[in-house]
């Protein structure tokens, strides 16, 4: 992977770990919380996308750009709701590493088997290490880590489901900014606006809960609403210069950062053991980054 793409995805990983920690603090925010931070993203980045189109982008917008934005918006809404539900019923140190491990793993497998990408032997070794790391992260007896069996199972299920949505939007977004040539800022800004509109009917039905969340968790809403777009814009720019089979795993430094946060800040004791699995995943990311 070239140095620019690697730098972008590593910066994105830091931003991703920070906003996930903020999202975990909200806990049972659910879809209303997702609506709030998507709306913050739309308010900030949709106007920026319009300015970019008018002042910078030489090409007129295409209709397929809107279709691509609709698809990514739907996938990201599924991701946001699934992730937030996972944080409500499971632990950060289970949901987060599983989601961030299975997502790039599936992305790499699809990119190699269906898209014809060839990451080379380091990439293949890295993918294997990611698999091993994810197995370590998701294993262990509940009696040893202090989590109830039901809570641990729920964390595993939602972690894997979140990983599936990550793979889906990663592959689609890579196609959109490369094959379709959509400028990343325009792509994300329009997608954020659609995401907010998709959740608006639900937010209206639960407006009392939305208002309460904004009052009690405004800082977390703003953190996620600003850092999530920044992190993903970095990834979108990286996808324009490096294949998805390398970018998707390399950004998962956030797995290790999330594990350390769960251990040192949230006091999730079982994160200490699962941190070992995260480090194996990190070794896999390093190998893929060198491919």
Tab-separated table of C-alpha atoms in Angstrom:
chain	number	residue	atom	x	y	z
A	1	UNK	CA	0.000	0.000	0.000
A	2	UNK	CA	1.312	3.449	-0.821
A	3	UNK	CA	2.339	5.719	2.059
A	4	UNK	CA	-0.405	8.309	1.444
A	5	UNK	CA	-3.202	5.738	1.582
A	6	UNK	CA	-1.697	4.111	4.675
A	7	UNK	CA	-1.411	7.475	6.465
A	8	UNK	CA	-5.028	8.301	5.646
A	9	UNK	CA	-6.423	5.012	6.927
A	10	UNK	CA	-4.381	5.127	10.140
A	11	UNK	CA	-5.667	8.631	10.899
A	12	UNK	CA	-9.151	7.346	10.126
A	13	UNK	CA	-8.661	4.507	12.625
A	14	UNK	CA	-7.908	6.968	15.422
A	15	UNK	CA	-11.005	9.031	14.605
A	16	UNK	CA	-13.075	5.854	14.419
A	17	UNK	CA	-11.976	4.595	17.825
A	18	UNK	CA	-12.752	7.968	19.437
A	19	UNK	CA	-16.263	8.261	18.060
A	20	UNK	CA	-17.092	4.630	18.899
A	21	UNK	CA	-16.089	5.285	22.508
A	22	UNK	CA	-18.483	8.258	22.537
A	23	UNK	CA	-21.270	6.146	21.000
A	24	UNK	CA	-20.775	3.459	23.654
A	25	UNK	CA	-21.246	6.089	26.384
A	26	UNK	CA	-24.766	6.723	25.113
A	27	UNK	CA	-25.664	3.032	25.340
A	28	UNK	CA	-29.383	2.650	24.666
A	29	UNK	CA	-29.696	5.638	22.334
A	30	UNK	CA	-30.721	3.406	19.456
A	31	UNK	CA	-32.146	4.837	16.248
A	32	UNK	CA	-32.893	8.296	17.738
A	33	UNK	CA	-29.203	8.713	18.590
A	34	UNK	CA	-28.228	7.536	15.106
A	35	UNK	CA	-30.638	10.112	13.635
A	36	UNK	CA	-29.089	12.889	15.717
A	37	UNK	CA	-25.502	12.251	14.706
A	38	UNK	CA	-26.426	11.668	11.058
A	39	UNK	CA	-28.230	15.015	11.133
A	40	UNK	CA	-25.164	16.734	12.564
A	41	UNK	CA	-23.096	15.207	9.755
A	42	UNK	CA	-25.628	16.369	7.155
A	43	UNK	CA	-25.774	19.930	8.514
A	44	UNK	CA	-21.989	20.233	8.342
A	45	UNK	CA	-21.018	18.220	5.267
A	46	UNK	CA	-23.959	18.568	2.862
A	47	UNK	CA	-23.378	22.339	2.440
A	48	UNK	CA	-19.640	21.665	2.089
A	49	UNK	CA	-20.444	19.204	-0.709
A	50	UNK	CA	-22.534	21.856	-2.499
A	51	UNK	CA	-19.710	24.383	-2.245
A	52	UNK	CA	-17.276	21.806	-3.603
A	53	UNK	CA	-19.560	21.063	-6.561
A	54	UNK	CA	-19.961	24.746	-7.410
A	55	UNK	CA	-16.439	26.016	-6.762
A	56	UNK	CA	-14.090	23.071	-7.282
A	57	UNK	CA	-15.528	20.095	-9.193
A	58	UNK	CA	-15.261	20.701	-12.968
A	59	UNK	CA	-17.795	17.990	-13.898
A	60	UNK	CA	-21.552	18.468	-13.575
A	61	UNK	CA	-23.213	16.039	-11.122
A	62	UNK	CA	-24.537	12.806	-12.632
A	63	UNK	CA	-27.794	11.017	-11.849
A	64	UNK	CA	-25.914	7.851	-10.900
A	65	UNK	CA	-24.225	9.848	-8.132
A	66	UNK	CA	-27.627	10.255	-6.470
A	67	UNK	CA	-28.393	6.542	-6.828
A	68	UNK	CA	-25.032	5.666	-5.294
A	69	UNK	CA	-25.730	8.039	-2.392
A	70	UNK	CA	-29.125	6.418	-1.780
A	71	UNK	CA	-27.566	2.960	-1.597
A	72	UNK	CA	-24.746	3.991	0.746
A	73	UNK	CA	-27.221	5.881	2.944
A	74	UNK	CA	-29.377	2.781	3.381
A	75	UNK	CA	-26.338	0.627	4.185
A	76	UNK	CA	-24.963	3.155	6.677
A	77	UNK	CA	-28.340	3.464	8.429
A	78	UNK	CA	-28.382	-0.328	8.831
A	79	UNK	CA	-24.826	-0.163	10.157
A	80	UNK	CA	-25.531	2.643	12.633
A	81	UNK	CA	-28.650	1.034	14.094
A	82	UNK	CA	-27.043	-2.424	14.328
A	83	UNK	CA	-23.915	-1.047	15.996
A	84	UNK	CA	-25.874	1.022	18.511
A	85	UNK	CA	-28.067	-1.959	19.356
A	86	UNK	CA	-24.936	-4.030	19.901
A	87	UNK	CA	-23.560	-1.453	22.319
A	88	UNK	CA	-26.851	-1.538	24.218
A	89	UNK	CA	-26.896	-5.315	24.748
A	90	UNK	CA	-23.163	-6.190	24.686
A	91	UNK	CA	-19.750	-4.900	25.707
A	92	UNK	CA	-17.599	-2.538	23.651
A	93	UNK	CA	-14.672	-4.977	23.844
A	94	UNK	CA	-16.799	-7.717	22.197
A	95	UNK	CA	-18.950	-5.801	19.707
A	96	UNK	CA	-16.271	-3.393	18.488
A	97	UNK	CA	-13.438	-5.851	17.690
A	98	UNK	CA	-15.811	-8.384	16.119
A	99	UNK	CA	-17.421	-5.731	13.933
A	100	UNK	CA	-14.115	-4.221	12.895
A	101	UNK	CA	-12.582	-7.677	12.340
A	102	UNK	CA	-15.305	-9.392	10.314
A	103	UNK	CA	-15.974	-6.289	8.217
A	104	UNK	CA	-12.550	-6.082	6.580
A	105	UNK	CA	-12.274	-9.863	6.431
A	106	UNK	CA	-15.439	-10.132	4.334
A	107	UNK	CA	-14.353	-7.124	2.262
A	108	UNK	CA	-11.021	-8.777	1.454
A	109	UNK	CA	-12.621	-12.118	0.570
A	110	UNK	CA	-15.124	-10.500	-1.795
A	111	UNK	CA	-12.487	-8.222	-3.330
A	112	UNK	CA	-10.253	-11.218	-4.085
A	113	UNK	CA	-12.887	-13.747	-5.149
A	114	UNK	CA	-15.327	-11.520	-7.040
A	115	UNK	CA	-13.516	-8.286	-7.925
A	116	UNK	CA	-10.278	-9.934	-9.031
A	117	UNK	CA	-7.947	-8.058	-6.679
A	118	UNK	CA	-4.588	-9.697	-5.919
A	119	UNK	CA	-3.136	-8.534	-2.577
A	120	UNK	CA	-0.172	-10.947	-2.800
A	121	UNK	CA	1.201	-13.299	-0.181
A	122	UNK	CA	1.536	-10.651	2.584
A	123	UNK	CA	-2.112	-9.770	2.047
A	124	UNK	CA	-3.165	-13.414	2.242
A	125	UNK	CA	-1.140	-13.962	5.428
A	126	UNK	CA	-2.625	-10.802	6.873
A	127	UNK	CA	-6.163	-11.990	6.156
A	128	UNK	CA	-5.419	-15.274	7.946
A	129	UNK	CA	-4.099	-13.397	10.980
A	130	UNK	CA	-7.243	-11.273	11.039
A	131	UNK	CA	-9.359	-14.455	11.149
A	132	UNK	CA	-7.301	-15.862	14.025
A	133	UNK	CA	-7.456	-12.580	15.915
A	134	UNK	CA	-11.218	-12.370	15.577
A	135	UNK	CA	-11.583	-15.941	16.887
A	136	UNK	CA	-9.490	-15.069	19.940
A	137	UNK	CA	-11.456	-11.875	20.533
A	138	UNK	CA	-14.794	-13.700	20.438
A	139	UNK	CA	-13.764	-16.736	22.524
A	140	UNK	CA	-13.482	-17.337	26.234
A	141	UNK	CA	-15.656	-18.528	29.086
A	142	UNK	CA	-18.144	-16.025	30.530
A	143	UNK	CA	-17.196	-17.087	34.047
A	144	UNK	CA	-13.667	-15.851	33.431
A	145	UNK	CA	-14.509	-12.502	31.875
A	146	UNK	CA	-17.417	-11.509	34.111
A	147	UNK	CA	-19.989	-11.149	31.318
A	148	UNK	CA	-23.274	-13.068	31.452
A	149	UNK	CA	-23.749	-15.746	28.761
A	150	UNK	CA	-26.690	-13.867	27.250
A	151	UNK	CA	-24.801	-10.580	27.114
A	152	UNK	CA	-21.766	-12.223	25.553
A	153	UNK	CA	-23.874	-14.033	22.916
A	154	UNK	CA	-25.686	-10.813	22.068
A	155	UNK	CA	-22.375	-8.993	21.698
A	156	UNK	CA	-21.058	-11.665	19.327
A	157	UNK	CA	-24.223	-11.698	17.201
A	158	UNK	CA	-24.427	-7.937	16.835
A	159	UNK	CA	-20.694	-7.633	16.331
A	160	UNK	CA	-20.823	-10.042	13.374
A	161	UNK	CA	-23.969	-8.413	11.937
A	162	UNK	CA	-22.290	-5.030	12.140
A	163	UNK	CA	-19.278	-6.496	10.357
A	164	UNK	CA	-21.517	-7.654	7.496
A	165	UNK	CA	-22.904	-4.137	7.050
A	166	UNK	CA	-19.362	-2.727	7.168
A	167	UNK	CA	-18.287	-5.050	4.349
A	168	UNK	CA	-21.354	-4.123	2.298
A	169	UNK	CA	-20.882	-0.363	2.491
A	170	UNK	CA	-17.087	-0.615	2.118
A	171	UNK	CA	-17.373	-2.519	-1.166
A	172	UNK	CA	-20.147	-0.272	-2.476
A	173	UNK	CA	-18.322	2.908	-1.503
A	174	UNK	CA	-15.113	1.698	-3.131
A	175	UNK	CA	-17.073	1.124	-6.340
A	176	UNK	CA	-18.680	4.567	-6.087
A	177	UNK	CA	-15.517	6.629	-5.652
A	178	UNK	CA	-13.423	4.605	-8.122
A	179	UNK	CA	-15.563	3.099	-10.905
A	180	UNK	CA	-18.188	5.857	-10.798
A	181	UNK	CA	-15.635	8.565	-10.000
A	182	UNK	CA	-17.790	10.397	-7.451
A	183	UNK	CA	-15.811	12.991	-5.429
A	184	UNK	CA	-15.635	11.702	-1.822
A	185	UNK	CA	-16.936	14.932	-0.238
A	186	UNK	CA	-19.917	15.061	-2.610
A	187	UNK	CA	-20.572	11.370	-2.070
A	188	UNK	CA	-20.472	11.567	1.699
A	189	UNK	CA	-22.320	14.878	1.984
A	190	UNK	CA	-25.261	13.705	-0.125
A	191	UNK	CA	-25.267	10.337	1.633
A	192	UNK	CA	-25.379	11.987	5.071
A	193	UNK	CA	-28.367	14.093	4.024
A	194	UNK	CA	-30.241	11.017	2.783
A	195	UNK	CA	-29.376	9.124	5.977
A	196	UNK	CA	-30.911	11.862	8.100
A	197	UNK	CA	-34.041	11.984	5.908
A	198	UNK	CA	-34.463	8.197	6.055
A	199	UNK	CA	-34.565	8.293	9.851
A	200	UNK	CA	-36.615	11.494	10.113
A	201	UNK	CA	-40.054	9.742	10.263
A	202	UNK	CA	-38.860	7.563	13.129
A	203	UNK	CA	-37.366	10.586	14.893
A	204	UNK	CA	-40.698	12.427	14.628
A	205	UNK	CA	-42.487	9.514	16.250
A	206	UNK	CA	-39.915	9.480	19.053
A	207	UNK	CA	-39.286	13.213	19.255
A	208	UNK	CA	-39.451	13.244	23.049
A	209	UNK	CA	-36.636	10.681	23.205
A	210	UNK	CA	-34.675	12.572	20.538
A	211	UNK	CA	-34.960	15.787	22.563
A	212	UNK	CA	-33.873	13.981	25.733
A	213	UNK	CA	-30.863	12.453	24.019
A	214	UNK	CA	-29.819	15.823	22.618
A	215	UNK	CA	-30.144	17.404	26.053
A	216	UNK	CA	-28.270	14.676	27.943
A	217	UNK	CA	-25.727	13.554	25.338
A	218	UNK	CA	-25.082	16.578	23.144
A	219	UNK	CA	-21.319	16.182	23.434
A	220	UNK	CA	-21.434	12.561	22.270
A	221	UNK	CA	-23.785	13.427	19.405
A	222	UNK	CA	-21.450	16.167	18.172
A	223	UNK	CA	-18.364	13.968	18.591
A	224	UNK	CA	-19.833	11.127	16.542
A	225	UNK	CA	-21.477	13.446	14.027
A	226	UNK	CA	-18.183	15.201	13.260
A	227	UNK	CA	-15.511	12.528	13.734
A	228	UNK	CA	-17.337	9.742	11.937
A	229	UNK	CA	-17.482	11.731	8.665
A	230	UNK	CA	-13.880	12.912	9.004
A	231	UNK	CA	-12.664	9.359	9.507
A	232	UNK	CA	-14.666	7.981	6.634
A	233	UNK	CA	-13.731	10.767	4.228
A	234	UNK	CA	-10.111	9.816	4.850
A	235	UNK	CA	-10.975	6.214	3.965
A	236	UNK	CA	-12.799	7.251	0.789
A	237	UNK	CA	-9.778	9.248	-0.374
A	238	UNK	CA	-7.530	6.262	0.398
A	239	UNK	CA	-9.785	3.997	-1.695
A	240	UNK	CA	-9.067	6.183	-4.712
A	241	UNK	CA	-5.360	5.333	-4.560
A	242	UNK	CA	-5.275	1.793	-3.082
A	243	UNK	CA	-7.381	-1.388	-3.524
A	244	UNK	CA	-10.162	-2.192	-1.068
A	245	UNK	CA	-8.456	-5.486	-0.134
A	246	UNK	CA	-5.665	-3.406	1.441
A	247	UNK	CA	-7.539	-0.342	2.692
A	248	UNK	CA	-10.316	-2.217	4.503
A	249	UNK	CA	-8.004	-4.215	6.798
A	250	UNK	CA	-5.411	-1.457	7.302
A	251	UNK	CA	-7.953	0.894	8.879
A	252	UNK	CA	-8.631	-1.635	11.627
A	253	UNK	CA	-5.970	-0.272	13.927
A	254	UNK	CA	-9.131	0.994	15.610
A	255	UNK	CA	-9.696	-2.557	16.951
A	256	UNK	CA	-6.639	-2.264	19.184
A	257	UNK	CA	-7.477	1.303	20.186
A	258	UNK	CA	-11.014	0.220	21.061
A	259	UNK	CA	-9.741	-2.703	23.134
A	260	UNK	CA	-7.377	-0.471	25.112
A	261	UNK	CA	-10.185	2.038	25.713
A	262	UNK	CA	-12.569	-0.665	26.942
A	263	UNK	CA	-9.912	-1.923	29.360
A	264	UNK	CA	-8.425	1.313	30.685
A	265	UNK	CA	-11.445	3.648	30.576
A	266	UNK	CA	-14.613	1.542	30.745
A	267	UNK	CA	-13.159	-1.070	33.089
A	268	UNK	CA	-14.274	-4.046	31.005
A	269	UNK	CA	-11.919	-6.604	32.535
A	270	UNK	CA	-12.312	-9.158	29.784
A	271	UNK	CA	-10.794	-6.639	27.354
A	272	UNK	CA	-7.361	-7.563	28.718
A	273	UNK	CA	-7.628	-11.091	27.336
A	274	UNK	CA	-9.314	-9.988	24.160
A	275	UNK	CA	-6.625	-7.396	23.614
A	276	UNK	CA	-4.343	-10.317	22.736
A	277	UNK	CA	-6.680	-11.177	19.872
A	278	UNK	CA	-6.715	-7.539	18.805
A	279	UNK	CA	-2.933	-7.546	18.627
A	280	UNK	CA	-3.045	-10.592	16.338
A	281	UNK	CA	-5.485	-8.681	14.164
A	282	UNK	CA	-3.061	-5.751	14.167
A	283	UNK	CA	-0.295	-8.044	12.956
A	284	UNK	CA	-2.548	-9.099	10.114
A	285	UNK	CA	-3.267	-5.468	9.257
A	286	UNK	CA	0.477	-4.737	9.172
A	287	UNK	CA	1.071	-7.625	6.770
A	288	UNK	CA	-1.737	-6.500	4.492
A	289	UNK	CA	-0.484	-2.917	4.587
A	290	UNK	CA	2.886	-4.115	3.240
A	291	UNK	CA	1.299	-6.010	0.348
